[in-house]
Amino acid sequence: YYDLIVGLHPDQATRAVAEAALVKPAIVVPCCNFWSDEKLGRDELVEAVADFYRQNDVWFERTVFEFKGPKNIGLVSEPPSL
């Protein structure tokens, strides 16, 4: 039903937004670590999502958005089939 999934500071929906990138284009700007039980800082959290994308052949680009951080790093992605 959706052409694009956007998760700006999605909190507990971070994993769901990242998994949506398997089937739809998505943008995720992760904030709080609801990705794993490990304590992850901003950069480690973004890298964990990027690793998920690599493991699942999702094309992505890391970008720094032009709003004040520290939570201004996002991943813009397209699913493997596009």
PDB file of C-alpha atoms in Angstrom:
ATOM      1  CA  TYR A   1       0.000   0.000   0.000  1.00  0.00           C
ATOM      2  CA  TYR A   2       2.963   2.340   0.443  1.00  0.00           C
ATOM      3  CA  ASP A   3       5.538   3.662  -1.999  1.00  0.00           C
ATOM      4  CA  LEU A   4       8.010   4.793   0.669  1.00  0.00           C
ATOM      5  CA  ILE A   5       8.486   3.969   4.346  1.00  0.00           C
ATOM      6  CA  VAL A   6       9.905   6.793   6.488  1.00  0.00           C
ATOM      7  CA  GLY A   7      11.115   6.311  10.039  1.00  0.00           C
ATOM      8  CA  LEU A   8      12.408   9.525  11.588  1.00  0.00           C
ATOM      9  CA  HIS A   9      13.438   8.655  15.125  1.00  0.00           C
ATOM     10  CA  PRO A  10      11.202   5.557  15.047  1.00  0.00           C
ATOM     11  CA  ASP A  11      12.093   4.279  18.548  1.00  0.00           C
ATOM     12  CA  GLN A  12      10.637   0.767  18.892  1.00  0.00           C
ATOM     13  CA  ALA A  13       9.689   0.676  15.200  1.00  0.00           C
ATOM     14  CA  THR A  14      13.338   0.915  14.081  1.00  0.00           C
ATOM     15  CA  ARG A  15      13.590  -2.784  13.235  1.00  0.00           C
ATOM     16  CA  ALA A  16      10.213  -2.780  11.457  1.00  0.00           C
ATOM     17  CA  VAL A  17      11.236   0.192   9.298  1.00  0.00           C
ATOM     18  CA  ALA A  18      14.568  -1.446   8.470  1.00  0.00           C
ATOM     19  CA  GLU A  19      12.842  -4.728   7.601  1.00  0.00           C
ATOM     20  CA  ALA A  20      10.391  -2.843   5.375  1.00  0.00           C
ATOM     21  CA  ALA A  21      13.410  -1.957   3.236  1.00  0.00           C
ATOM     22  CA  LEU A  22      13.409  -5.585   2.096  1.00  0.00           C
ATOM     23  CA  VAL A  23      10.282  -4.854   0.036  1.00  0.00           C
ATOM     24  CA  LYS A  24       9.887  -1.053  -0.260  1.00  0.00           C
ATOM     25  CA  PRO A  25      12.166   1.974  -0.454  1.00  0.00           C
ATOM     26  CA  ALA A  26      12.780   3.273   3.053  1.00  0.00           C
ATOM     27  CA  ILE A  27      14.445   6.058   4.969  1.00  0.00           C
ATOM     28  CA  VAL A  28      15.395   5.442   8.576  1.00  0.00           C
ATOM     29  CA  VAL A  29      17.000   7.845  11.034  1.00  0.00           C
ATOM     30  CA  PRO A  30      17.526   5.596  14.045  1.00  0.00           C
ATOM     31  CA  CYS A  31      17.611   7.190  17.456  1.00  0.00           C
ATOM     32  CA  CYS A  32      17.150   5.029  20.525  1.00  0.00           C
ATOM     33  CA  ASN A  33      18.654   1.566  20.479  1.00  0.00           C
ATOM     34  CA  PHE A  34      15.742  -0.781  20.050  1.00  0.00           C
ATOM     35  CA  TRP A  35      17.832  -2.748  17.550  1.00  0.00           C
ATOM     36  CA  SER A  36      19.593  -5.102  19.954  1.00  0.00           C
ATOM     37  CA  ASP A  37      20.223  -5.860  23.597  1.00  0.00           C
ATOM     38  CA  GLU A  38      23.742  -4.493  23.240  1.00  0.00           C
ATOM     39  CA  LYS A  39      24.368  -0.888  24.211  1.00  0.00           C
ATOM     40  CA  LEU A  40      24.868   0.901  20.892  1.00  0.00           C
ATOM     41  CA  GLY A  41      25.728   4.542  20.369  1.00  0.00           C
ATOM     42  CA  ARG A  42      24.508   6.494  17.358  1.00  0.00           C
ATOM     43  CA  ASP A  43      27.247   5.386  14.973  1.00  0.00           C
ATOM     44  CA  GLU A  44      27.097   1.742  16.080  1.00  0.00           C
ATOM     45  CA  LEU A  45      23.312   1.732  15.717  1.00  0.00           C
ATOM     46  CA  VAL A  46      23.472   3.130  12.180  1.00  0.00           C
ATOM     47  CA  GLU A  47      26.180   0.582  11.345  1.00  0.00           C
ATOM     48  CA  ALA A  48      24.080  -2.283  12.754  1.00  0.00           C
ATOM     49  CA  VAL A  49      21.201  -1.339  10.437  1.00  0.00           C
ATOM     50  CA  ALA A  50      23.679  -0.984   7.538  1.00  0.00           C
ATOM     51  CA  ASP A  51      25.004  -4.482   8.294  1.00  0.00           C
ATOM     52  CA  PHE A  52      21.435  -5.820   8.177  1.00  0.00           C
ATOM     53  CA  TYR A  53      21.015  -4.206   4.758  1.00  0.00           C
ATOM     54  CA  ARG A  54      24.304  -5.671   3.499  1.00  0.00           C
ATOM     55  CA  GLN A  55      23.337  -9.149   4.691  1.00  0.00           C
ATOM     56  CA  ASN A  56      20.032  -8.864   2.812  1.00  0.00           C
ATOM     57  CA  ASP A  57      21.337  -7.248  -0.405  1.00  0.00           C
ATOM     58  CA  VAL A  58      19.457  -4.009   0.231  1.00  0.00           C
ATOM     59  CA  TRP A  59      20.992  -1.045  -1.585  1.00  0.00           C
ATOM     60  CA  PHE A  60      21.478   1.877   0.789  1.00  0.00           C
ATOM     61  CA  GLU A  61      23.203   5.193   1.131  1.00  0.00           C
ATOM     62  CA  ARG A  62      24.261   6.730   4.435  1.00  0.00           C
ATOM     63  CA  THR A  63      23.391  10.416   4.630  1.00  0.00           C
ATOM     64  CA  VAL A  64      23.683  13.255   7.113  1.00  0.00           C
ATOM     65  CA  PHE A  65      20.502  15.312   7.128  1.00  0.00           C
ATOM     66  CA  GLU A  66      20.686  19.087   7.460  1.00  0.00           C
ATOM     67  CA  PHE A  67      19.022  19.360  10.842  1.00  0.00           C
ATOM     68  CA  LYS A  68      20.872  19.591  14.131  1.00  0.00           C
ATOM     69  CA  GLY A  69      22.020  16.272  15.532  1.00  0.00           C
ATOM     70  CA  PRO A  70      23.182  14.192  17.122  1.00  0.00           C
ATOM     71  CA  LYS A  71      20.455  11.972  15.610  1.00  0.00           C
ATOM     72  CA  ASN A  72      20.705  13.273  12.047  1.00  0.00           C
ATOM     73  CA  ILE A  73      22.354  10.333  10.294  1.00  0.00           C
ATOM     74  CA  GLY A  74      20.075   8.193   8.209  1.00  0.00           C
ATOM     75  CA  LEU A  75      20.002   5.403   5.700  1.00  0.00           C
ATOM     76  CA  VAL A  76      18.116   5.772   2.442  1.00  0.00           C
ATOM     77  CA  SER A  77      17.471   2.372   0.900  1.00  0.00           C
ATOM     78  CA  GLU A  78      15.888   0.404  -1.914  1.00  0.00           C
ATOM     79  CA  PRO A  79      14.952  -3.255  -1.772  1.00  0.00           C
ATOM     80  CA  PRO A  80      16.922  -5.844  -3.743  1.00  0.00           C
ATOM     81  CA  SER A  81      14.214  -6.195  -6.417  1.00  0.00           C
ATOM     82  CA  LEU A  82      14.196  -2.529  -7.533  1.00  0.00           C
TER      83      LEU A  82
END
